[in-house]
Coordinates of C-alpha atoms (C1' of nucleotides) in Angstrom, one line a residue:
Chain A
X1 CA 30.1 -14.7 13.0
X2 CA 26.4 -14.2 13.6
X3 CA 25.6 -13.9 17.3
X4 CA 21.9 -12.8 17.1
X5 CA 20.0 -13.2 13.9
X6 CA 16.9 -11.3 15.0
X7 CA 18.6 -7.9 15.3
X8 CA 19.7 -8.2 11.7
X9 CA 16.1 -8.3 10.5
X10 CA 15.0 -4.9 9.2
X11 CA 11.7 -5.0 11.0
X12 CA 13.1 -5.9 14.4
X13 CA 12.7 -3.0 16.9
X14 CA 16.1 -1.7 18.0
X15 CA 16.8 -1.0 21.7
X16 CA 17.4 2.6 20.9
X17 CA 16.6 4.8 18.0
X18 CA 19.4 6.8 16.5
X19 CA 19.3 10.2 14.9
X20 CA 15.6 10.7 15.4
X21 CA 15.7 12.6 18.7
X22 CA 13.9 15.6 17.3
X23 CA 11.0 13.5 15.9
X24 CA 10.8 11.4 19.0
X25 CA 10.6 14.5 21.3
X26 CA 8.0 16.2 19.0
X27 CA 5.8 13.1 18.8
X28 CA 6.1 12.4 22.5
X29 CA 5.0 15.9 23.2
X30 CA 2.1 15.7 20.9
X31 CA 0.9 12.5 22.5
X32 CA 1.5 13.6 26.1
X33 CA -2.1 14.6 26.8
X34 CA -3.2 11.0 26.1
X35 CA -1.4 10.0 29.2
X36 CA -3.4 12.4 31.2
X37 CA -6.6 11.1 29.7
X38 CA -7.1 14.1 27.4
X39 CA -8.1 14.0 23.8
X40 CA -5.5 14.3 21.0
X41 CA -6.4 14.5 17.3
X42 CA -3.3 12.8 16.0
X43 CA -0.2 13.4 14.0
X44 CA 1.1 12.8 10.5
X45 CA 4.6 11.3 10.0
X46 CA 5.9 11.7 6.5
X47 CA 9.0 11.0 4.5
X48 CA 10.6 8.4 2.2
X49 CA 10.7 4.7 2.9
X50 CA 13.4 3.5 5.3
X51 CA 13.6 6.8 7.1
X52 CA 12.5 5.5 10.5
X53 CA 8.8 6.5 10.5
X54 CA 7.4 3.2 11.5
X55 CA 10.3 2.4 13.9
X56 CA 10.0 5.7 15.7
X57 CA 6.3 5.6 16.1
X58 CA 6.3 2.0 17.4
X59 CA 9.0 3.0 19.8
X60 CA 7.0 5.9 21.2
X61 CA 3.8 3.9 21.5
X62 CA 5.7 1.1 23.4
X63 CA 7.0 3.7 25.8
X64 CA 3.5 5.2 26.1
X65 CA 1.9 1.9 27.1
X66 CA 4.7 1.2 29.5
X67 CA 4.1 4.5 31.2
X68 CA 0.4 4.1 31.4
X69 CA -0.9 0.6 31.4
X70 CA -4.5 1.6 30.5
X71 CA -3.4 3.2 27.2
X72 CA -3.8 0.7 24.4
X73 CA -1.8 0.8 21.2
X74 CA -2.1 -0.7 17.7
X75 CA -0.1 -0.8 14.5
X76 CA -1.9 -1.3 11.2
X77 CA -0.5 -1.7 7.8
X78 CA -3.1 0.0 5.5
X79 CA -1.6 -1.5 2.4
X80 CA -2.9 -4.9 3.5
X81 CA -5.9 -3.4 5.3
X82 CA -7.1 -0.8 2.9
X83 CA -10.8 -1.0 3.4
X84 CA -13.0 0.3 6.2
X85 CA -14.3 -3.1 7.4
X86 CA -10.7 -4.5 7.4
X87 CA -9.3 -1.7 9.4
X88 CA -12.1 -1.7 11.9
X89 CA -12.0 -5.4 12.4
X90 CA -8.3 -5.4 13.0
X91 CA -8.8 -2.7 15.6
X92 CA -11.6 -4.3 17.6
X93 CA -9.5 -7.4 17.6
X94 CA -6.4 -5.7 19.0
X95 CA -8.4 -4.1 21.8
X96 CA -10.2 -7.3 22.6
X97 CA -13.7 -6.1 21.8
X98 CA -14.3 -8.6 19.0
X99 CA -16.6 -10.8 21.1
X100 CA -19.8 -11.5 19.1
X101 CA -18.5 -9.8 16.0
X102 CA -17.6 -11.9 12.9
X103 CA -16.1 -11.3 9.6
X104 CA -19.5 -10.6 8.2
X105 CA -20.6 -8.0 10.7
X106 CA -21.3 -4.7 8.9
X107 CA -18.6 -2.1 9.3
X108 CA -21.1 0.3 10.8
X109 CA -21.7 -2.1 13.7
X110 CA -18.0 -2.6 14.3
X111 CA -17.5 1.2 14.3
X112 CA -20.3 1.5 16.8
X113 CA -18.8 -1.1 19.0
X114 CA -15.5 0.8 19.1
X115 CA -17.4 4.0 19.9
X116 CA -19.6 2.5 22.7
X117 CA -17.5 -0.1 24.4
X118 CA -14.0 1.3 24.3
X119 CA -13.1 2.5 27.8
X120 CA -9.4 3.4 27.7
X121 CA -7.5 5.6 25.3
X122 CA -6.3 3.9 22.1
X123 CA -3.4 5.2 20.0
X124 CA -3.3 3.6 16.6
X125 CA -0.6 3.8 13.9
X126 CA -2.0 3.8 10.5
X127 CA 1.0 2.9 8.4
X128 CA 0.8 3.7 4.6
X129 CA -2.3 5.7 5.4
X130 CA -2.5 7.0 1.8
X131 CA -3.5 3.5 0.8
X132 CA -6.9 3.7 2.6
X133 CA -9.6 3.4 0.1
X134 CA -12.7 4.3 2.1
X135 CA -12.0 7.5 4.1
X136 CA -15.1 7.1 6.1
X137 CA -12.9 5.1 8.5
X138 CA -10.7 8.1 9.2
X139 CA -13.9 9.9 10.1
X140 CA -15.0 7.0 12.3
X141 CA -11.7 7.1 14.2
X142 CA -11.5 10.9 14.3
X143 CA -14.8 11.4 16.0
X144 CA -14.1 8.7 18.6
X145 CA -12.9 10.7 21.6
X146 CA -10.7 7.9 22.9
X147 CA -8.9 7.2 19.6
X148 CA -5.7 9.0 18.5
X149 CA -4.4 8.4 15.1
X150 CA -0.7 8.4 14.1
X151 CA -0.8 8.5 10.3
X152 CA 2.1 7.6 8.2
X153 CA 2.6 8.5 4.5
X154 CA 5.3 9.2 2.1
X155 CA 4.3 12.7 1.1
X156 CA 2.2 15.1 3.3
X157 CA 1.0 17.3 0.5
X158 CA -0.1 14.3 -1.6
X159 CA -1.8 12.7 1.4
X160 CA -4.0 15.7 2.2
X161 CA -4.7 16.3 -1.5
X162 CA -6.1 12.8 -1.7
X163 CA -8.5 13.3 1.2
X164 CA -12.2 14.1 0.7
X165 CA -13.0 17.6 1.9
X166 CA -15.0 16.6 5.0
X167 CA -12.0 14.5 6.2
X168 CA -9.5 16.9 5.0
X169 CA -11.0 19.9 6.9
X170 CA -10.7 17.9 10.1
X171 CA -7.3 16.5 9.7
X172 CA -5.5 19.3 7.9
X173 CA -4.6 20.9 11.3
X174 CA -2.9 17.9 12.9
X175 CA 0.8 18.4 13.4
X176 CA 3.2 17.0 10.8
X177 CA 6.5 15.5 11.5
X178 CA 9.0 15.2 8.7
X179 CA 11.5 12.3 8.4
X180 CA 14.4 12.9 6.0
X181 CA 16.5 10.2 4.4
X182 CA 19.4 9.2 6.6
X183 CA 22.8 10.5 5.7
X184 CA 25.5 8.0 5.0
X185 CA 27.2 8.8 8.3
X186 CA 23.9 8.3 10.2
X187 CA 23.2 5.0 8.4
X188 CA 26.7 3.8 9.2
X189 CA 26.1 4.4 12.9
X190 CA 22.8 2.6 12.7
X191 CA 24.5 -0.4 11.1
X192 CA 27.2 -0.3 13.7
X193 CA 24.6 -0.5 16.4
X194 CA 23.1 -3.5 14.8
X195 CA 26.4 -5.2 14.1
X196 CA 27.4 -4.7 17.8
X197 CA 24.3 -6.5 18.9
X198 CA 24.1 -9.1 16.2
X199 CA 27.6 -10.0 15.1
X200 CA 30.8 -11.3 16.7
X201 CA 33.3 -8.6 17.9
X202 CA 35.3 -7.0 15.2
X203 CA 33.5 -9.0 12.5
X204 CA 33.0 -5.9 10.4
X205 CA 35.0 -2.6 10.3
X206 CA 33.6 0.9 10.1
X207 CA 34.7 1.5 6.6
X208 CA 33.0 -1.7 5.4
X209 CA 29.7 -0.4 7.1
X210 CA 30.2 2.8 5.2
X211 CA 30.2 0.9 1.9
X212 CA 26.9 -0.7 2.8
X213 CA 25.4 2.7 3.9
X214 CA 26.5 4.1 0.5
X215 CA 24.8 1.3 -1.4
X216 CA 21.6 1.7 0.6
X217 CA 21.1 5.3 -0.5
X218 CA 19.6 6.6 2.8
X219 CA 17.2 3.7 3.3
X220 CA 17.7 2.0 6.6
X221 CA 15.6 -1.0 5.7
X222 CA 17.7 -1.7 2.7
X223 CA 20.9 -1.1 4.6
X224 CA 20.1 -3.6 7.3
X225 CA 19.0 -6.1 4.6
X226 CA 22.4 -5.9 3.0
X227 CA 24.1 -6.3 6.3
X228 CA 22.2 -9.4 7.0
X229 CA 23.0 -10.9 3.6
X230 CA 26.7 -10.0 3.9
X231 CA 26.9 -11.6 7.4
X232 CA 25.1 -14.8 6.2
X233 CA 27.4 -15.1 3.2
X234 CA 30.5 -14.6 5.4
X235 CA 29.3 -17.2 7.8
X236 CA 28.7 -19.7 5.1
X237 CA 32.2 -19.2 3.7
X238 CA 33.7 -19.4 7.1
X239 CA 35.2 -15.9 7.0
X240 CA 36.6 -14.2 10.2
X241 CA 35.8 -10.8 9.0
X242 CA 33.7 -9.0 6.5
X243 CA 35.5 -7.2 3.8
X244 CA 34.6 -4.7 1.2
X245 CA 34.7 -7.3 -1.6
X246 CA 32.2 -9.5 0.1
X247 CA 29.9 -6.6 0.4
X248 CA 30.1 -5.5 -3.2
X249 CA 29.3 -9.1 -4.3
X250 CA 26.3 -9.2 -2.1
X251 CA 24.7 -5.9 -2.8
X252 CA 23.4 -7.2 -6.1
X253 CA 22.0 -10.3 -4.4
X254 CA 20.3 -8.2 -1.7
X255 CA 18.7 -6.0 -4.3
X256 CA 17.4 -9.0 -6.2
X257 CA 16.0 -10.5 -3.0
X258 CA 14.0 -7.3 -2.2
X259 CA 12.7 -7.4 -5.8
X260 CA 11.8 -11.0 -5.7
X261 CA 9.8 -10.5 -2.5
X262 CA 7.8 -7.8 -4.2
X263 CA 7.3 -9.9 -7.3
X264 CA 6.0 -12.8 -5.3
X265 CA 3.1 -10.7 -4.0
X266 CA 1.9 -10.0 -7.6
X267 CA -0.9 -12.0 -9.2
X268 CA -0.7 -13.6 -12.6
X269 CA -2.2 -10.6 -14.4
X270 CA 0.1 -8.1 -12.8
X271 CA 3.1 -10.3 -13.6
X272 CA 2.1 -10.7 -17.3
X273 CA 1.8 -6.9 -17.6
X274 CA 5.2 -6.4 -16.0
X275 CA 6.6 -9.1 -18.3
X276 CA 5.4 -7.4 -21.4
X277 CA 6.8 -4.1 -20.3
X278 CA 10.1 -5.7 -19.6
X279 CA 10.3 -7.3 -23.0
X280 CA 9.0 -4.5 -25.1
X281 CA 9.9 -1.4 -23.2
X282 CA 7.7 1.7 -23.1
X283 CA 4.2 1.6 -24.6
X284 CA 0.7 3.1 -24.3
X285 CA -2.4 1.5 -22.9
X286 CA -3.8 0.3 -26.2
X287 CA -0.7 -1.6 -27.2
X288 CA -0.2 -3.0 -23.7
X289 CA -3.7 -4.2 -23.4
X290 CA -3.9 -6.1 -26.7
X291 CA -0.6 -7.8 -25.9
X292 CA -1.9 -8.7 -22.5
X293 CA -5.1 -10.1 -24.0
X294 CA -3.1 -12.4 -26.2
X295 CA -1.0 -13.7 -23.5
X296 CA -3.4 -14.7 -20.7
X297 CA -6.2 -17.3 -20.6
X298 CA -8.9 -15.2 -19.1
X299 CA -8.0 -11.5 -19.6
X300 CA -9.4 -9.0 -17.1
X301 CA -11.2 -5.9 -18.2
X302 CA -9.3 -2.9 -19.3
X303 CA -10.4 -1.0 -16.2
X304 CA -9.0 -3.8 -14.0
X305 CA -5.7 -3.6 -15.8
X306 CA -5.5 0.1 -15.1
X307 CA -6.1 -0.7 -11.5
X308 CA -3.3 -3.2 -11.5
X309 CA -1.0 -0.8 -13.2
X310 CA -1.7 1.9 -10.7
X311 CA -0.9 -0.4 -7.8
X312 CA 2.4 -1.5 -9.4
X313 CA 3.3 2.1 -10.0
X314 CA 3.0 2.7 -6.3
X315 CA 5.3 -0.3 -5.7
X316 CA 7.8 1.4 -8.0
X317 CA 7.7 -1.6 -10.3
X318 CA 6.6 0.4 -13.2
X319 CA 6.9 4.0 -14.2
X320 CA 4.5 6.2 -16.1
X321 CA 5.1 9.1 -18.3
X322 CA 2.6 11.7 -19.4
X323 CA -1.0 12.3 -18.5
X324 CA -4.4 11.3 -19.9
X325 CA -4.4 10.0 -23.4
X326 CA -0.7 10.4 -23.9
X327 CA 0.4 8.2 -21.0
X328 CA 3.0 5.6 -21.5
X329 CA 4.1 2.8 -19.2
X330 CA 7.4 1.1 -18.8
X331 CA 9.0 -1.3 -16.3
X332 CA 11.1 0.4 -13.6
X333 CA 14.7 0.7 -14.4
X334 CA 15.7 -1.6 -11.5
X335 CA 13.8 -4.5 -13.1
X336 CA 15.7 -4.4 -16.4
X337 CA 19.4 -5.4 -16.4
X338 CA 21.3 -2.4 -17.5
X339 CA 23.8 -4.6 -19.4
X340 CA 22.4 -5.1 -22.8
X341 CA 18.8 -4.5 -21.7
X342 CA 18.4 -8.2 -20.7
X343 CA 15.2 -8.7 -18.8
X344 CA 15.3 -9.9 -15.2
X345 CA 11.7 -11.1 -15.5
X346 CA 11.3 -12.6 -18.8
X347 CA 9.7 -15.6 -20.6
X348 CA 11.1 -17.8 -17.8
X349 CA 7.9 -17.4 -15.9
X350 CA 5.3 -20.1 -16.4
X351 CA 1.8 -18.7 -16.2
X352 CA -1.2 -20.8 -15.7
Chain B
dA1 C1' -12.7 26.3 -33.4
dT2 C1' -14.9 22.0 -33.6
dT3 C1' -15.1 17.1 -33.7
dC4 C1' -13.2 12.8 -32.9
dC5 C1' -10.5 9.5 -30.5
dA6 C1' -7.9 7.1 -26.8
dC7 C1' -7.6 6.9 -22.3
dC8 C1' -8.1 8.0 -17.3
dG9 C1' -10.3 7.1 -13.0
dG10 C1' -14.7 7.5 -10.0
dA11 C1' -19.0 5.3 -8.9
dA12 C1' -22.5 2.0 -9.2
dT13 C1' -23.3 -2.9 -9.8
dA14 C1' -22.7 -7.9 -10.2
dG15 C1' -20.7 -12.3 -8.8
dC16 C1' -18.1 -15.1 -5.5
dG17 C1' -16.7 -17.2 -1.3
dG18 C1' -17.0 -17.9 3.6
dG19 C1' -18.9 -17.7 8.0
dA20 C1' -23.4 -17.5 10.6
dT21 C1' -27.9 -19.0 11.4
dA22 C1' -32.0 -21.6 11.3
Chain C
dT1 C1' -27.9 -28.7 4.9
dA2 C1' -29.9 -24.6 2.8
dT3 C1' -30.0 -19.8 3.1
dC4 C1' -28.5 -15.3 4.2
dC5 C1' -25.4 -11.6 4.7
dC6 C1' -21.2 -9.3 4.3
dG7 C1' -16.8 -8.0 2.4
dC8 C1' -14.0 -8.2 -1.6
dT9 C1' -12.9 -8.4 -6.4
dA10 C1' -14.0 -7.6 -10.9
dT11 C1' -17.0 -5.5 -14.4
dT12 C1' -19.7 -2.1 -16.4
dC13 C1' -20.9 2.5 -17.0
dC14 C1' -19.7 7.1 -17.7
dG15 C1' -18.1 12.0 -17.3
dG16 C1' -13.9 14.3 -18.2
dT17 C1' -9.6 15.5 -20.6
dG18 C1' -5.6 16.0 -23.7
dG19 C1' -4.1 15.5 -28.4
dA20 C1' -4.8 14.9 -33.3
dA21 C1' -7.6 15.5 -37.2
dT22 C1' -10.8 18.3 -39.9

DNA sequence: ATTCCACCGGAATAGCGGGATA
DNA sequence: TATCCCGCTATTCCGGTGGAAT
């Protein structure tokens, strides 16, 4: 059934990118001067998750460094590297200039190293760029004549609105490339492409792929995840072909898997907050905090709790309603079982 | 309209852990 | 080994704001 497992991973780079010709051409054109050794300010790629932003930009950068061996490229996930020192350290590492620098070298020195010792052009993808906390780093990279930034965010307006004016005034003019959700037909083709490469011949029919595409709601990452789960299930059960029924039974499992992955990245405090919201539904900050205080050993400050909540809201684990003093929090719908309001995360969790 | 309250989120500050250095 | 320095997390402080009460 499964011929090549790697191509069924959502983050594996496909051999060709489907339905993104326009964006590929545009971004290639923007980055063209880099090949000729000229300066390029950068570009902003924006659109919902699973729309191919990361995939497309990685593809272009690979092609770029194939074309010109002296152009270096890097991909950085700013969700995990949100601070200036973290980003700069990752960068000097990838371009091999880390000699003599340690984890405790001041960020200023690292930035200077990148400024002084970088000799060839560097194109860097800053994925989830809206998560960057200290925008000084954008300024650092912007004024480095050899560095070109490919910024990725969900919403372009929101991204620029969140920038400090001195950074905003410099970056506001960079070209923006929009990525829309894939249509079901497009997703189906993407899945077919993966299935051809990763599954036995005729293991899955086109109409079955369409069912997956429908369940994924335009998100290629989710779609590929479902395909992998379906294939694994069919393999375990010794099926010759994947049918619509198998898919429907797996969609739920696949959703849970994604959710579980997210939950495992939370710390104790974040999990307790989520747990309370799942059990009690919507509530305001005062209510939520006093319940939280009762439940954990060493409660964090209220400010810290607000920070946690903000982070979880960005993960779409919780939803907020209202502004300022009237704000209410609740667990995201996906976390609460629609049948009878039974909680998916509940008292089952043991917290130390 | 004014005052009070709950809450939001930015900024300054403190404490901790880990690698570097003497 | 003791000490220093840095980045990171958490805490404290505080100005600002919407809504309710007076």
